[in-house]
Short mmCIF file of C-alpha atoms in Angstrom, two decimals:
data_model
loop_
_atom_site.label_atom_id
_atom_site.label_comp_id
_atom_site.label_asym_id
_atom_site.label_seq_id
_atom_site.Cartn_x
_atom_site.Cartn_y
_atom_site.Cartn_z
CA MET A 1 19.77 -34.07 20.74
CA GLU A 2 23.02 -32.97 22.36
CA GLN A 3 23.65 -34.51 25.79
CA LEU A 4 23.86 -31.94 28.58
CA SER A 5 26.76 -32.10 31.03
CA MET A 6 25.56 -33.05 34.51
CA ASN A 7 28.48 -31.23 36.11
CA LYS A 8 27.87 -27.70 34.88
CA LEU A 9 24.19 -27.53 34.00
CA LEU A 10 24.15 -23.74 34.19
CA GLN A 11 26.94 -22.96 31.76
CA LEU A 12 26.14 -22.09 28.17
CA LYS A 13 27.71 -23.99 25.27
CA ASP A 14 30.42 -21.35 24.92
CA GLY A 15 31.36 -21.74 28.59
CA THR A 16 29.64 -18.54 29.68
CA CYS A 17 28.18 -18.79 33.17
CA ARG A 18 24.52 -17.99 33.68
CA THR A 19 23.72 -15.44 36.37
CA ALA A 20 21.30 -16.11 39.21
CA LEU A 21 19.66 -14.20 42.04
CA VAL A 22 18.24 -16.01 45.08
CA THR A 23 15.99 -14.27 47.59
CA GLY A 24 15.77 -15.47 51.17
CA ALA A 25 19.29 -16.83 50.77
CA ALA A 26 20.08 -16.69 54.49
CA GLY A 27 17.63 -19.52 55.18
CA GLY A 28 18.06 -23.26 54.80
CA ILE A 29 16.54 -23.70 51.35
CA GLY A 30 17.92 -20.40 50.05
CA SER A 31 21.51 -21.04 51.10
CA ALA A 32 21.41 -24.61 49.77
CA THR A 33 20.02 -23.29 46.48
CA ALA A 34 22.70 -20.63 46.13
CA LYS A 35 25.44 -23.21 46.68
CA ALA A 36 23.86 -25.70 44.28
CA LEU A 37 23.50 -23.09 41.54
CA SER A 38 27.13 -22.11 42.00
CA ASN A 39 28.25 -25.74 41.93
CA HIS A 40 26.57 -26.08 38.54
CA GLY A 41 28.35 -23.08 37.06
CA ALA A 42 26.18 -20.05 37.81
CA LYS A 43 27.32 -16.72 39.16
CA VAL A 44 25.06 -16.10 42.14
CA MET A 45 23.79 -12.99 43.89
CA VAL A 46 22.45 -13.91 47.32
CA THR A 47 19.90 -11.59 48.90
CA ASP A 48 18.15 -11.35 52.24
CA VAL A 49 17.52 -8.91 55.08
CA ASN A 50 20.08 -10.85 57.17
CA GLU A 51 23.30 -9.32 55.87
CA ALA A 52 25.63 -11.13 58.29
CA ALA A 53 24.43 -14.52 57.08
CA LEU A 54 24.85 -13.40 53.46
CA SER A 55 28.47 -12.44 54.04
CA ALA A 56 29.24 -15.89 55.43
CA LEU A 57 27.44 -17.56 52.52
CA VAL A 58 29.38 -15.55 49.93
CA ASP A 59 32.64 -16.52 51.65
CA GLU A 60 31.61 -20.18 51.56
CA ILE A 61 30.75 -20.09 47.85
CA ARG A 62 33.97 -18.31 46.97
CA ALA A 63 36.00 -20.78 49.04
CA GLU A 64 34.60 -23.53 46.79
CA GLY A 65 35.70 -21.66 43.67
CA GLY A 66 32.36 -20.04 42.86
CA GLU A 67 31.55 -16.45 42.01
CA ALA A 68 29.07 -14.72 44.31
CA MET A 69 28.05 -11.38 45.71
CA ALA A 70 25.45 -10.24 48.23
CA ALA A 71 22.83 -7.55 48.51
CA ALA A 72 20.46 -6.58 51.28
CA LEU A 73 16.98 -6.94 49.81
CA ASP A 74 13.55 -6.24 51.24
CA VAL A 75 11.44 -8.16 48.75
CA GLY A 76 8.34 -6.10 49.50
CA ASP A 77 10.05 -2.83 48.51
CA PRO A 78 10.21 -1.97 44.77
CA GLU A 79 13.17 0.38 45.27
CA SER A 80 15.14 -2.35 47.03
CA TRP A 81 14.56 -4.58 44.01
CA GLN A 82 15.78 -1.88 41.63
CA GLN A 83 18.98 -1.47 43.62
CA ALA A 84 19.66 -5.21 43.51
CA ARG A 85 18.89 -5.30 39.79
CA GLN A 86 21.36 -2.48 39.10
CA GLN A 87 24.08 -4.21 41.11
CA VAL A 88 23.66 -7.44 39.16
CA PHE A 89 23.51 -5.70 35.80
CA ASP A 90 26.58 -3.55 36.45
CA SER A 91 28.62 -6.58 37.50
CA TRP A 92 27.40 -9.40 35.27
CA GLY A 93 24.92 -8.05 32.74
CA PRO A 94 21.29 -9.19 32.47
CA LEU A 95 20.09 -11.83 34.91
CA SER A 96 19.18 -15.27 33.53
CA ILE A 97 17.88 -17.12 36.63
CA LEU A 98 15.59 -15.66 39.31
CA VAL A 99 14.69 -17.75 42.37
CA ASN A 100 11.88 -16.10 44.33
CA ASN A 101 12.45 -18.05 47.53
CA ALA A 102 11.94 -15.55 50.37
CA GLY A 103 9.11 -16.51 52.67
CA ILE A 104 7.71 -16.21 56.17
CA ASP A 105 4.93 -17.99 58.06
CA VAL A 106 2.37 -17.36 60.77
CA VAL A 107 0.92 -20.37 62.57
CA LYS A 108 -2.46 -19.21 63.84
CA SER A 109 -6.11 -20.09 63.60
CA VAL A 110 -8.29 -18.05 61.26
CA ALA A 111 -9.87 -16.39 64.30
CA ASP A 112 -6.48 -15.35 65.72
CA THR A 113 -4.88 -14.19 62.46
CA SER A 114 -4.76 -10.40 62.42
CA LEU A 115 -4.96 -8.19 59.36
CA ALA A 116 -1.36 -7.21 60.08
CA ASP A 117 -0.37 -10.90 59.98
CA TRP A 118 -2.20 -11.36 56.69
CA ASP A 119 -0.66 -8.28 55.08
CA ARG A 120 2.86 -9.14 56.28
CA LEU A 121 2.70 -12.65 54.82
CA PHE A 122 1.38 -11.44 51.48
CA ARG A 123 4.01 -8.68 51.32
CA VAL A 124 6.89 -11.16 51.57
CA ASN A 125 5.52 -14.37 50.08
CA SER A 126 3.43 -13.06 47.19
CA THR A 127 4.10 -9.37 46.55
CA GLY A 128 7.85 -10.00 46.78
CA MET A 129 7.61 -12.64 44.06
CA PHE A 130 5.55 -10.31 41.86
CA LEU A 131 7.94 -7.38 42.31
CA GLY A 132 10.99 -9.51 41.57
CA THR A 133 9.45 -10.97 38.43
CA GLN A 134 8.40 -7.54 37.22
CA CYS A 135 11.76 -5.94 38.03
CA PHE A 136 13.83 -8.49 36.11
CA LEU A 137 11.44 -9.29 33.27
CA ASP A 138 13.23 -7.30 30.57
CA ASP A 139 16.66 -8.50 31.70
CA LEU A 140 15.58 -12.14 31.76
CA HIS A 141 14.17 -11.83 28.25
CA ALA A 142 17.36 -10.14 27.04
CA ALA A 143 19.54 -12.85 28.59
CA GLY A 144 17.40 -15.52 26.96
CA GLN A 145 17.77 -13.89 23.56
CA ALA A 146 21.52 -13.40 23.90
CA GLY A 147 22.31 -16.86 25.23
CA GLY A 148 20.02 -18.86 22.98
CA VAL A 149 18.58 -20.58 26.06
CA ARG A 150 15.42 -19.36 27.75
CA SER A 151 15.94 -17.69 31.12
CA SER A 152 14.18 -19.20 34.11
CA ILE A 153 12.09 -17.95 37.03
CA ILE A 154 11.49 -20.38 39.88
CA ASN A 155 8.85 -19.35 42.41
CA MET A 156 8.73 -20.95 45.84
CA SER A 157 5.24 -22.18 46.60
CA SER A 158 4.44 -25.06 48.98
CA ILE A 159 2.18 -28.05 49.44
CA CYS A 160 0.11 -25.47 51.32
CA GLY A 161 -0.59 -23.89 47.94
CA ASN A 162 -2.33 -27.10 46.88
CA VAL A 163 -3.93 -28.65 49.97
CA GLY A 164 -5.41 -27.33 53.18
CA VAL A 165 -3.41 -27.40 56.42
CA ALA A 166 -4.85 -26.37 59.78
CA PHE A 167 -3.50 -23.15 61.34
CA GLN A 168 -1.94 -22.20 57.98
CA SER A 169 -4.77 -20.28 56.31
CA ALA A 170 -2.85 -17.06 55.65
CA TYR A 171 0.32 -18.87 54.58
CA SER A 172 -1.69 -21.18 52.33
CA ALA A 173 -3.39 -18.20 50.70
CA THR A 174 -0.02 -16.64 49.85
CA LYS A 175 1.32 -19.88 48.38
CA GLY A 176 -1.84 -20.43 46.35
CA ALA A 177 -1.29 -16.95 44.95
CA VAL A 178 2.26 -17.88 43.97
CA ARG A 179 0.99 -21.02 42.24
CA MET A 180 -1.63 -19.27 40.12
CA PHE A 181 0.49 -16.21 39.34
CA THR A 182 3.10 -18.58 37.94
CA LYS A 183 0.63 -20.33 35.66
CA ALA A 184 -0.96 -17.11 34.36
CA ALA A 185 2.45 -15.50 33.82
CA ALA A 186 3.69 -18.55 31.88
CA VAL A 187 0.79 -18.28 29.45
CA GLU A 188 1.28 -14.53 29.13
CA PHE A 189 5.03 -14.74 28.57
CA GLY A 190 4.54 -17.39 25.90
CA THR A 191 1.90 -15.27 24.19
CA LEU A 192 4.29 -12.31 24.17
CA GLY A 193 7.19 -14.41 22.86
CA LEU A 194 9.42 -13.70 25.85
CA GLN A 195 12.52 -15.87 26.03
CA LEU A 196 11.97 -17.16 29.54
CA ARG A 197 10.20 -19.89 31.47
CA ILE A 198 8.47 -19.63 34.84
CA ASN A 199 7.63 -22.53 37.15
CA SER A 200 6.72 -23.05 40.79
CA ILE A 201 8.17 -25.52 43.25
CA HIS A 202 6.09 -27.04 46.04
CA PRO A 203 8.08 -28.60 48.88
CA GLY A 204 6.66 -30.65 51.67
CA THR A 205 8.06 -29.97 55.11
CA VAL A 206 11.79 -29.24 54.92
CA ASP A 207 14.08 -29.81 57.91
CA THR A 208 15.25 -26.23 58.42
CA ALA A 209 15.20 -23.66 61.21
CA PHE A 210 12.12 -22.16 59.51
CA ALA A 211 10.29 -25.48 59.77
CA ALA A 212 11.44 -26.04 63.35
CA GLN A 213 9.89 -22.74 64.38
CA CYS A 214 6.66 -23.59 62.55
CA LEU A 215 6.51 -27.00 64.24
CA THR A 216 7.00 -25.38 67.63
CA GLU A 217 4.14 -23.01 66.88
CA LEU A 218 1.96 -25.87 65.62
CA GLY A 219 2.52 -27.68 68.89
CA GLU A 220 1.62 -24.54 70.81
CA ALA A 221 -1.49 -24.11 68.64
CA GLY A 222 -2.76 -27.54 69.63
CA PHE A 223 -1.77 -29.51 66.53
CA ALA A 224 0.07 -31.91 68.85
CA PRO A 225 0.73 -32.03 72.61
CA SER A 226 4.37 -31.00 72.17
CA PRO A 227 6.75 -29.72 69.46
CA ALA A 228 8.45 -33.13 69.40
CA GLU A 229 5.14 -34.87 68.76
CA ALA A 230 4.27 -32.27 66.13
CA ARG A 231 7.54 -33.12 64.37
CA ALA A 232 6.80 -36.85 64.52
CA ALA A 233 3.30 -36.29 63.16
CA ILE A 234 4.60 -34.18 60.28
CA ARG A 235 7.19 -36.81 59.34
CA ALA A 236 4.53 -39.52 59.41
CA ALA A 237 2.24 -37.40 57.22
CA HIS A 238 4.70 -37.76 54.32
CA PRO A 239 4.50 -41.25 52.74
CA ILE A 240 8.27 -41.25 52.33
CA GLY A 241 8.42 -41.15 56.14
CA ASP A 242 10.62 -38.11 56.64
CA MET A 243 11.07 -34.42 56.00
CA ALA A 244 13.14 -33.13 53.10
CA GLN A 245 16.60 -31.63 53.41
CA GLY A 246 17.36 -28.22 51.94
CA ASP A 247 19.71 -29.62 49.31
CA GLU A 248 16.96 -31.91 48.00
CA ILE A 249 14.84 -28.85 47.23
CA ALA A 250 17.90 -27.09 45.81
CA ASP A 251 18.50 -29.96 43.38
CA ALA A 252 14.97 -29.55 42.03
CA ILE A 253 15.54 -25.82 41.64
CA VAL A 254 18.73 -26.47 39.66
CA PHE A 255 16.72 -28.74 37.37
CA LEU A 256 14.11 -26.01 36.78
CA ALA A 257 16.84 -23.43 36.21
CA SER A 258 18.68 -25.61 33.70
CA ASP A 259 17.95 -26.59 30.13
CA LEU A 260 16.99 -30.08 31.32
CA SER A 261 13.56 -28.55 31.96
CA ARG A 262 13.47 -26.57 28.71
CA PHE A 263 9.93 -27.75 27.82
CA MET A 264 8.51 -26.84 31.22
CA THR A 265 6.74 -23.56 31.93
CA GLY A 266 3.72 -22.90 34.12
CA SER A 267 4.39 -26.22 35.83
CA GLU A 268 4.21 -26.96 39.54
CA MET A 269 6.92 -29.31 40.76
CA MET A 270 5.91 -31.26 43.85
CA VAL A 271 8.93 -32.17 46.00
CA ASP A 272 6.85 -33.38 48.90
CA GLY A 273 7.68 -36.96 49.80
CA GLY A 274 4.31 -38.07 48.48
CA TYR A 275 2.27 -35.74 50.71
CA THR A 276 -0.11 -34.59 47.98
CA ALA A 277 -0.43 -38.08 46.47
CA GLN A 278 -2.72 -39.10 49.33
#
């Protein structure tokens, strides 16, 4: 079997660059993912509701020699998805890599979680993933047919989609939905003969601003006497003894986007420092 280049995993054999869209690209994991995809040869559209952060990210990618563009995207709005899809298609043709990364959290007990909290989390974390997959399905299949390499969808789940965590009931429910949607869709897409793969990624705690806010809220919720002690407890809960960095999750996403994972679909990749091995 032909050896794949480790430098440009996302270029086709003829040198053509694959095209990628990353949601939630203003955050720690999203921005690291966009840069990693670009470093491996992909053209990248970065999307988020934080347009100022997107502009800075595009400038950073271009300064490193990559090709990138940005779009404001509300992942819970079908029309917003259609606008992003048209922008990608008009510029680069059909998309070949979709990273459904956008996510939010609410750290509350079951008793204190409101219906509005529940609905807001599902709108971003689960419905957004569904709408993105549905919006780009035909394009991803077309890109897979044209390039001779299956397109790839990577859905951001979490260890909370696999194990229970106190004060995370709503968030866990959304990530469990991501996990099972991915598996069912993989079987369906294979049955239909679509030229794409779909997998989920399940990080442990990642050292980002998102996690810092969650740890603060966990401390306030009584998980630990202070945010600092909550952070120490979370680090100790991972057998590897630390939290992940955003680029470590991004590297796993590049693997799932590339042909190195060509026999993987419907899989859940745990990047959790051993958390779920316990």
